[in-house]
Short mmCIF file of C-alpha atoms (C1' of nucleotides) in Angstrom, two decimals:
data_model
loop_
_atom_site.label_atom_id
_atom_site.label_comp_id
_atom_site.label_asym_id
_atom_site.label_seq_id
_atom_site.Cartn_x
_atom_site.Cartn_y
_atom_site.Cartn_z
CA MET A 1148 -9.60 15.53 18.91
CA ASN A 1149 -6.88 14.14 21.20
CA THR A 1150 -4.19 12.22 21.37
CA GLU A 1151 -6.46 8.76 22.51
CA ASN A 1152 -7.66 8.15 19.38
CA TYR A 1153 -6.53 9.70 16.39
CA CYS A 1154 -4.31 7.52 14.87
CA ILE A 1155 -1.69 9.54 12.79
CA ALA A 1156 -0.44 6.40 10.74
CA GLY A 1157 -4.11 4.80 10.49
CA ARG A 1158 -5.19 8.11 9.16
CA LEU A 1159 -2.90 8.94 6.87
CA ARG A 1160 -3.12 5.27 5.09
CA MET A 1161 -6.75 5.75 5.00
CA LEU A 1162 -6.12 8.80 2.94
CA ALA A 1163 -3.73 7.05 1.07
CA ARG A 1164 -6.06 4.93 0.12
CA VAL A 1165 -8.82 6.94 -0.56
CA MET A 1166 -6.65 9.14 -3.02
CA THR A 1167 -5.04 6.89 -4.88
CA GLY A 1168 -8.61 5.12 -5.96
CA ARG A 1169 -9.41 8.83 -7.11
CA TYR A 1170 -6.08 8.95 -9.13
CA ASN A 1171 -6.06 5.40 -10.47
CA ASP A 1172 -9.41 6.33 -11.96
CA ALA A 1173 -8.00 8.96 -13.76
CA PHE A 1174 -5.16 7.30 -15.33
CA THR A 1175 -7.75 3.93 -16.18
CA GLN A 1176 -8.06 5.33 -19.43
CA GLU A 1177 -4.56 4.73 -20.33
CA GLY A 1178 -3.99 1.53 -18.74
CA VAL A 1179 -1.88 2.49 -15.82
CA THR A 1180 -2.08 2.89 -12.14
CA PHE A 1181 -1.29 6.07 -10.63
CA ALA A 1182 2.11 4.55 -8.85
CA GLN A 1183 3.55 3.68 -12.56
CA ALA A 1184 2.55 7.35 -14.01
CA GLY A 1185 3.80 8.65 -10.94
CA LEU A 1186 6.87 6.79 -12.28
CA LEU A 1187 6.74 7.30 -16.13
CA MET A 1188 6.39 11.06 -15.07
CA ARG A 1189 9.32 11.35 -13.01
CA ILE A 1190 11.58 9.34 -15.36
CA PHE A 1191 10.59 12.05 -18.12
CA ALA A 1192 11.37 15.02 -15.97
CA GLN A 1193 14.69 13.43 -14.89
CA PRO A 1194 15.97 11.08 -17.91
CA GLY A 1195 18.84 8.38 -16.82
CA ILE A 1196 17.47 8.75 -13.30
CA ARG A 1197 18.64 5.82 -11.04
CA GLN A 1198 16.39 3.56 -9.21
CA ALA A 1199 18.59 4.53 -5.92
CA THR A 1200 17.54 8.25 -6.32
CA LEU A 1201 14.13 7.52 -7.20
CA SER A 1202 14.02 5.30 -4.04
CA LYS A 1203 14.98 8.19 -1.45
CA GLN A 1204 13.01 10.61 -3.49
CA LEU A 1205 9.73 8.97 -3.27
CA GLN A 1206 10.91 6.80 0.08
CA ILE A 1207 10.34 3.12 -1.72
CA GLU A 1208 12.07 0.25 -0.89
CA LYS A 1209 14.91 -0.38 -3.10
CA SER A 1210 13.61 -3.72 -3.94
CA ALA A 1211 10.07 -2.65 -4.49
CA MET A 1212 11.33 0.13 -6.98
CA SER A 1213 13.21 -2.42 -8.82
CA ARG A 1214 9.98 -4.07 -9.44
CA ASP A 1215 8.04 -1.23 -10.12
CA VAL A 1216 10.70 -0.37 -12.77
CA GLN A 1217 10.78 -4.12 -14.48
CA LEU A 1218 7.01 -3.53 -14.62
CA LEU A 1219 7.60 -0.28 -16.69
CA GLN A 1220 9.84 -2.01 -18.69
CA LYS A 1221 7.96 -5.42 -19.48
CA ASN A 1222 5.03 -2.78 -21.15
CA GLY A 1223 7.61 -1.57 -23.18
CA TRP A 1224 8.10 2.16 -21.41
CA LEU A 1225 11.68 2.02 -20.21
CA THR A 1226 14.82 1.04 -23.06
CA ASP A 1227 16.56 -2.33 -21.91
CA ASN A 1228 19.59 -1.22 -20.03
CA LEU A 1229 18.12 -0.59 -16.34
CA ARG A 1230 21.44 -0.38 -14.14
CA ASN A 1231 22.64 2.30 -16.34
CA GLY A 1232 19.95 4.85 -15.64
CA LEU A 1233 16.28 4.66 -16.67
CA PHE A 1234 15.32 5.94 -20.09
CA LEU A 1235 11.83 6.26 -21.43
CA THR A 1236 11.21 4.52 -24.79
CA GLU A 1237 9.07 6.58 -27.35
CA GLU A 1238 5.64 4.91 -26.63
CA GLY A 1239 6.96 5.28 -22.69
CA THR A 1240 7.54 8.84 -23.83
CA LEU A 1241 3.93 9.49 -25.25
CA LEU A 1242 2.43 7.85 -22.28
CA ALA A 1243 4.15 10.29 -19.65
CA LYS A 1244 2.95 13.21 -21.92
CA ARG A 1245 -0.48 12.31 -21.90
CA CYS A 1246 -0.03 11.03 -18.20
CA HIS A 1247 0.54 14.66 -17.22
CA LYS A 1248 -1.89 16.30 -18.64
CA ILE A 1249 -4.28 14.02 -16.73
CA TRP A 1250 -2.59 14.16 -13.55
CA LYS A 1251 -2.39 17.77 -14.11
CA ALA A 1252 -6.00 18.68 -14.64
CA LEU A 1253 -7.04 16.27 -11.80
CA ASN A 1254 -4.75 17.35 -9.18
CA GLN A 1255 -5.92 20.82 -10.06
CA GLN A 1256 -8.92 19.60 -9.35
CA VAL A 1257 -8.51 18.20 -6.15
CA TRP A 1258 -6.24 21.30 -4.97
CA GLU A 1259 -9.74 23.72 -5.21
CA GLU A 1260 -11.67 21.15 -4.02
CA ILE A 1261 -9.66 21.22 -0.84
CA GLY A 1262 -8.59 24.60 -0.87
CA PRO A 1263 -4.76 25.88 -0.29
CA ASP A 1264 -5.43 26.23 3.73
CA THR A 1265 -5.84 22.61 3.78
CA VAL A 1266 -3.06 21.74 1.73
CA ALA A 1267 -1.04 24.14 3.15
CA GLY A 1268 -1.86 21.74 5.98
CA LEU A 1269 -1.12 18.43 4.79
CA SER A 1270 2.62 20.38 3.16
CA ALA A 1271 3.32 21.28 7.04
CA PHE A 1272 2.47 18.18 8.03
CA SER A 1273 4.96 16.36 5.30
CA ASP A 1274 7.37 18.28 6.11
CA LYS A 1275 7.53 17.76 9.58
CA ILE A 1276 7.55 14.25 9.03
CA LEU A 1277 10.20 14.00 6.44
CA ILE A 1278 12.16 16.01 7.97
CA THR A 1279 12.02 13.37 11.11
CA ASN A 1280 12.49 10.89 9.21
CA THR A 1281 14.78 10.86 6.02
CA GLN A 1282 17.54 13.06 8.24
CA MET B 1242 4.53 25.79 -3.15
CA ASN B 1243 1.92 25.60 -6.14
CA THR B 1244 -0.17 23.03 -7.93
CA GLU B 1245 2.11 22.59 -10.58
CA ASN B 1246 4.70 20.46 -9.14
CA TYR B 1247 2.66 19.21 -5.24
CA CYS B 1248 1.04 15.87 -5.83
CA ILE B 1249 -1.38 15.43 -3.10
CA ALA B 1250 -1.95 11.89 -4.32
CA GLY B 1251 2.03 11.22 -3.79
CA ARG B 1252 2.76 13.01 -1.52
CA LEU B 1253 0.32 10.82 1.12
CA ARG B 1254 1.63 7.72 -0.03
CA MET B 1255 4.57 8.85 0.39
CA LEU B 1256 4.22 9.90 3.96
CA ALA B 1257 1.87 6.94 4.57
CA ARG B 1258 5.25 4.48 3.61
CA VAL B 1259 7.52 6.49 5.99
CA MET B 1260 4.65 6.36 9.40
CA THR B 1261 4.02 2.58 8.40
CA GLY B 1262 6.99 1.92 8.65
CA ARG B 1263 7.72 3.84 11.75
CA TYR B 1264 5.07 1.97 13.56
CA ASN B 1265 5.43 -1.63 11.93
CA ASP B 1266 8.76 -1.36 13.46
CA ALA B 1267 7.46 -0.58 16.81
CA PHE B 1268 4.98 -3.72 16.12
CA THR B 1269 8.07 -6.08 15.56
CA GLN B 1270 8.19 -7.22 19.12
CA GLU B 1271 4.51 -8.73 18.67
CA GLY B 1272 5.45 -10.69 15.27
CA VAL B 1273 2.12 -8.14 13.80
CA THR B 1274 1.87 -5.18 11.17
CA PHE B 1275 0.55 -1.96 11.98
CA ALA B 1276 -1.94 -3.18 9.72
CA GLN B 1277 -2.80 -6.60 11.91
CA ALA B 1278 -2.30 -4.23 15.17
CA GLY B 1279 -4.84 -1.94 14.25
CA LEU B 1280 -7.66 -4.49 13.43
CA LEU B 1281 -6.80 -6.32 16.10
CA MET B 1282 -7.58 -3.22 18.18
CA ARG B 1283 -10.74 -2.23 16.40
CA ILE B 1284 -11.92 -5.55 16.84
CA PHE B 1285 -10.81 -5.56 20.38
CA ALA B 1286 -13.13 -2.16 20.80
CA GLN B 1287 -16.05 -3.28 18.79
CA PRO B 1288 -16.66 -6.79 19.34
CA GLY B 1289 -18.71 -8.69 16.98
CA ILE B 1290 -18.01 -5.85 14.19
CA ARG B 1291 -18.56 -6.91 10.72
CA GLN B 1292 -16.15 -6.78 7.90
CA ALA B 1293 -18.05 -4.97 5.66
CA THR B 1294 -18.46 -2.27 8.75
CA LEU B 1295 -14.54 -2.33 9.22
CA SER B 1296 -14.35 -2.06 5.43
CA LYS B 1297 -16.57 1.25 5.29
CA GLN B 1298 -14.78 2.78 8.68
CA LEU B 1299 -11.39 2.33 7.05
CA GLN B 1300 -11.72 2.58 3.20
CA ILE B 1301 -10.80 -0.65 2.74
CA GLU B 1302 -12.38 -2.62 -0.19
CA LYS B 1303 -14.00 -5.50 1.19
CA SER B 1304 -12.15 -8.38 -0.37
CA ALA B 1305 -8.75 -6.69 0.79
CA MET B 1306 -10.66 -6.66 4.57
CA SER B 1307 -11.58 -10.52 3.96
CA ARG B 1308 -8.08 -11.27 3.49
CA ASP B 1309 -6.72 -8.95 6.24
CA VAL B 1310 -9.40 -10.83 8.51
CA GLN B 1311 -8.41 -14.33 7.27
CA LEU B 1312 -4.48 -13.83 8.11
CA LEU B 1313 -5.59 -12.39 11.35
CA GLN B 1314 -7.83 -15.66 11.84
CA LYS B 1315 -4.69 -18.15 10.34
CA ASN B 1316 -2.87 -17.11 13.46
CA GLY B 1317 -5.18 -17.61 15.75
CA TRP B 1318 -6.25 -14.44 16.98
CA LEU B 1319 -10.05 -14.65 15.72
CA THR B 1320 -12.86 -16.90 16.28
CA ASP B 1321 -14.11 -19.42 13.71
CA ASN B 1322 -16.80 -18.19 12.17
CA LEU B 1323 -15.89 -14.93 10.34
CA ARG B 1324 -19.65 -14.63 8.63
CA ASN B 1325 -21.34 -14.04 12.08
CA GLY B 1326 -19.13 -10.99 13.08
CA LEU B 1327 -15.52 -10.91 14.67
CA PHE B 1328 -14.47 -11.81 18.12
CA LEU B 1329 -11.15 -12.19 19.28
CA THR B 1330 -9.62 -15.33 20.88
CA GLU B 1331 -8.35 -15.22 24.36
CA GLU B 1332 -4.98 -14.81 22.75
CA GLY B 1333 -6.11 -12.16 20.59
CA THR B 1334 -7.29 -10.34 23.11
CA LEU B 1335 -4.23 -10.33 24.91
CA LEU B 1336 -2.16 -9.20 21.79
CA ALA B 1337 -4.96 -6.57 21.42
CA LYS B 1338 -4.41 -4.85 25.16
CA ARG B 1339 -0.20 -5.01 24.04
CA CYS B 1340 -0.76 -4.07 21.00
CA HIS B 1341 -2.82 -1.19 22.28
CA LYS B 1342 -0.02 -0.11 24.86
CA ILE B 1343 2.57 0.08 21.87
CA TRP B 1344 0.32 2.25 19.84
CA LYS B 1345 -0.79 4.69 22.75
CA ALA B 1346 2.79 5.21 23.51
CA LEU B 1347 4.39 5.87 19.81
CA ASN B 1348 1.05 7.68 18.33
CA GLN B 1349 1.68 9.62 21.41
CA GLN B 1350 5.11 10.60 20.69
CA VAL B 1351 4.49 11.28 17.35
CA TRP B 1352 1.81 13.49 18.12
CA GLU B 1353 4.49 15.48 20.46
CA GLU B 1354 6.85 15.70 18.36
CA ILE B 1355 5.21 16.86 15.11
CA GLY B 1356 3.34 19.26 17.97
CA PRO B 1357 -0.28 19.63 17.84
CA ASP B 1358 -0.93 22.24 14.94
CA THR B 1359 0.54 20.05 12.66
CA VAL B 1360 -1.68 17.13 13.60
CA ALA B 1361 -4.32 19.82 13.15
CA GLY B 1362 -3.90 20.63 9.60
CA LEU B 1363 -3.55 16.82 9.06
CA SER B 1364 -6.71 16.58 10.48
CA ALA B 1365 -8.55 19.44 8.50
CA PHE B 1366 -7.15 17.87 5.26
CA SER B 1367 -8.59 14.56 6.26
CA ASP B 1368 -11.73 16.22 7.02
CA LYS B 1369 -11.54 17.34 3.19
CA ILE B 1370 -10.67 14.57 1.52
CA LEU B 1371 -13.21 12.09 3.33
CA ILE B 1372 -15.90 13.96 2.92
CA THR B 1373 -16.17 14.32 -0.50
CA ASN B 1374 -14.82 10.63 -1.07
CA THR B 1375 -17.38 9.30 1.33
CA GLN B 1376 -20.66 11.17 1.61
"C1'" DT C 51 46.64 -4.51 -11.14
"C1'" DC C 52 43.85 -6.66 -8.10
"C1'" DC C 53 41.65 -7.13 -3.65
"C1'" DA C 54 38.56 -4.85 -0.39
"C1'" DC C 55 34.30 -2.88 0.92
"C1'" DA C 56 30.41 -0.21 -0.68
"C1'" DA C 57 27.17 1.22 -3.49
"C1'" DA C 58 23.28 -0.74 -6.57
"C1'" DG C 59 20.04 -3.66 -8.38
"C1'" DT C 60 17.71 -8.40 -7.33
"C1'" DT C 61 15.28 -12.17 -5.83
"C1'" DG C 62 12.70 -15.18 -2.33
"C1'" DC C 63 9.04 -14.81 0.71
"C1'" DA C 64 5.20 -12.50 3.13
"C1'" DT C 65 1.31 -8.61 3.45
"C1'" DA C 66 -1.54 -4.89 1.91
"C1'" DT C 67 -4.55 -3.68 -1.79
"C1'" DG C 68 -7.99 -3.02 -5.75
"C1'" DC C 69 -10.75 -5.28 -9.15
"C1'" DA C 70 -14.05 -8.30 -11.32
"C1'" DA C 71 -17.24 -12.25 -10.84
"C1'" DC C 72 -18.78 -15.61 -8.09
"C1'" DT C 73 -21.05 -17.77 -3.96
"C1'" DT C 74 -23.64 -17.25 0.48
"C1'" DT C 75 -26.74 -15.25 2.98
"C1'" DA C 76 -30.27 -12.31 4.60
"C1'" DC C 77 -34.51 -10.36 3.84
"C1'" DT C 78 -39.06 -9.04 1.38
"C1'" DT C 79 -42.58 -9.54 -1.38
"C1'" DT C 80 -46.00 -12.75 -3.17
"C1'" DA D 1421 -43.14 -21.13 1.90
"C1'" DA D 1422 -40.77 -20.20 -2.61
"C1'" DA D 1423 -38.63 -16.98 -5.62
"C1'" DG D 1424 -36.19 -12.75 -6.00
"C1'" DT D 1425 -32.71 -9.17 -5.29
"C1'" DA D 1426 -29.69 -6.98 -2.07
"C1'" DA D 1427 -25.82 -7.42 0.80
"C1'" DA D 1428 -22.04 -9.81 2.32
"C1'" DG D 1429 -17.72 -12.52 1.74
"C1'" DT D 1430 -14.41 -15.32 -1.01
"C1'" DT D 1431 -11.73 -15.92 -4.52
"C1'" DG D 1432 -8.98 -15.50 -9.24
"C1'" DC D 1433 -5.94 -12.24 -10.78
"C1'" DA D 1434 -2.69 -7.99 -10.58
"C1'" DT D 1435 0.21 -4.39 -8.43
"C1'" DA D 1436 2.71 -1.98 -4.67
"C1'" DT D 1437 5.18 -2.90 -0.89
"C1'" DG D 1438 8.92 -4.13 2.66
"C1'" DC D 1439 12.95 -7.27 4.75
"C1'" DA D 1440 16.78 -10.02 4.48
"C1'" DA D 1441 20.11 -12.11 1.50
"C1'" DC D 1442 22.38 -12.45 -2.62
"C1'" DT D 1443 25.14 -10.73 -6.65
"C1'" DT D 1444 26.91 -7.27 -9.54
"C1'" DT D 1445 29.03 -3.40 -10.42
"C1'" DG D 1446 32.03 0.17 -9.32
"C1'" DT D 1447 35.93 2.39 -6.68
"C1'" DG D 1448 39.76 3.50 -3.54
"C1'" DG D 1449 43.89 2.03 -1.78
"C1'" DA D 1450 47.88 -1.90 -1.55
#
DNA sequence: TCCACAAAGTTGCATATGCAACTTTACTTT
DNA sequence: AAAGTAAAGTTGCATATGCAACTTTGTGGA
């Protein structure tokens, strides 16, 4: 493995595509994508959180976040005043809980599949990158 | 770090977003995204390659690949008969070469920034995932 | 109180992606 | 050669994202 042909960004993008597909499959039964489930679970864990905060946590551009959030609301999972902090509806809360069960099982499974050392490798990489790119 | 709150897919997606942004910045001067530059460089390295082959190499769905390729063609970087293997036009070839220079410098820089051990961590992770998800 | 400025959120525009269904091509077996 | 089938490619539809420009909100100072 050398600098000449190992593209960091390309590799990350490919991995993200592959893993996203796998997680998406798991959430199909609930009719949500992994991206949506992830947001629901975060809002469940941090009720009243602002879009700007989620943007920073997830490193997603604020306009993209705005649309992701609007999609959740369109599906009836968020209460109406988006500009005053995000809150799940009752339906959204139940869905978030179901998603968390699915997520927990799958994440555990993937974790075991690849082993703690390998996850540690990703984690180390992640720390380096995120420190560099988010102050 | 434990299974309870470290989401593999979420982390990968975030890293992909961050790194994509960084690589995109580098290619802005050429008016292409990293995704486009990456395809150009691959077609440069493998003239006549089929969409289906690129799809497998990059783990991108064939319909997405079809559109990515059409976009390159629309910009005049690919010759016309897409269904008979992909070939760069003269303009496409020059662009691919310029992109490769940019890519090489940036990838090298990122590589040094995070260090070989950390890259090795990503690589190990990558191998595990891709073996599992691509036979 | 009112204004100026910064932060948060939205919208227009464009790319990147996936799934399903459909079309086109290529190959194999009569 | 004709039919049937599998592989490759496309298109409709929807989500996920980013950049730039604009609007709304909130806050601190004159």
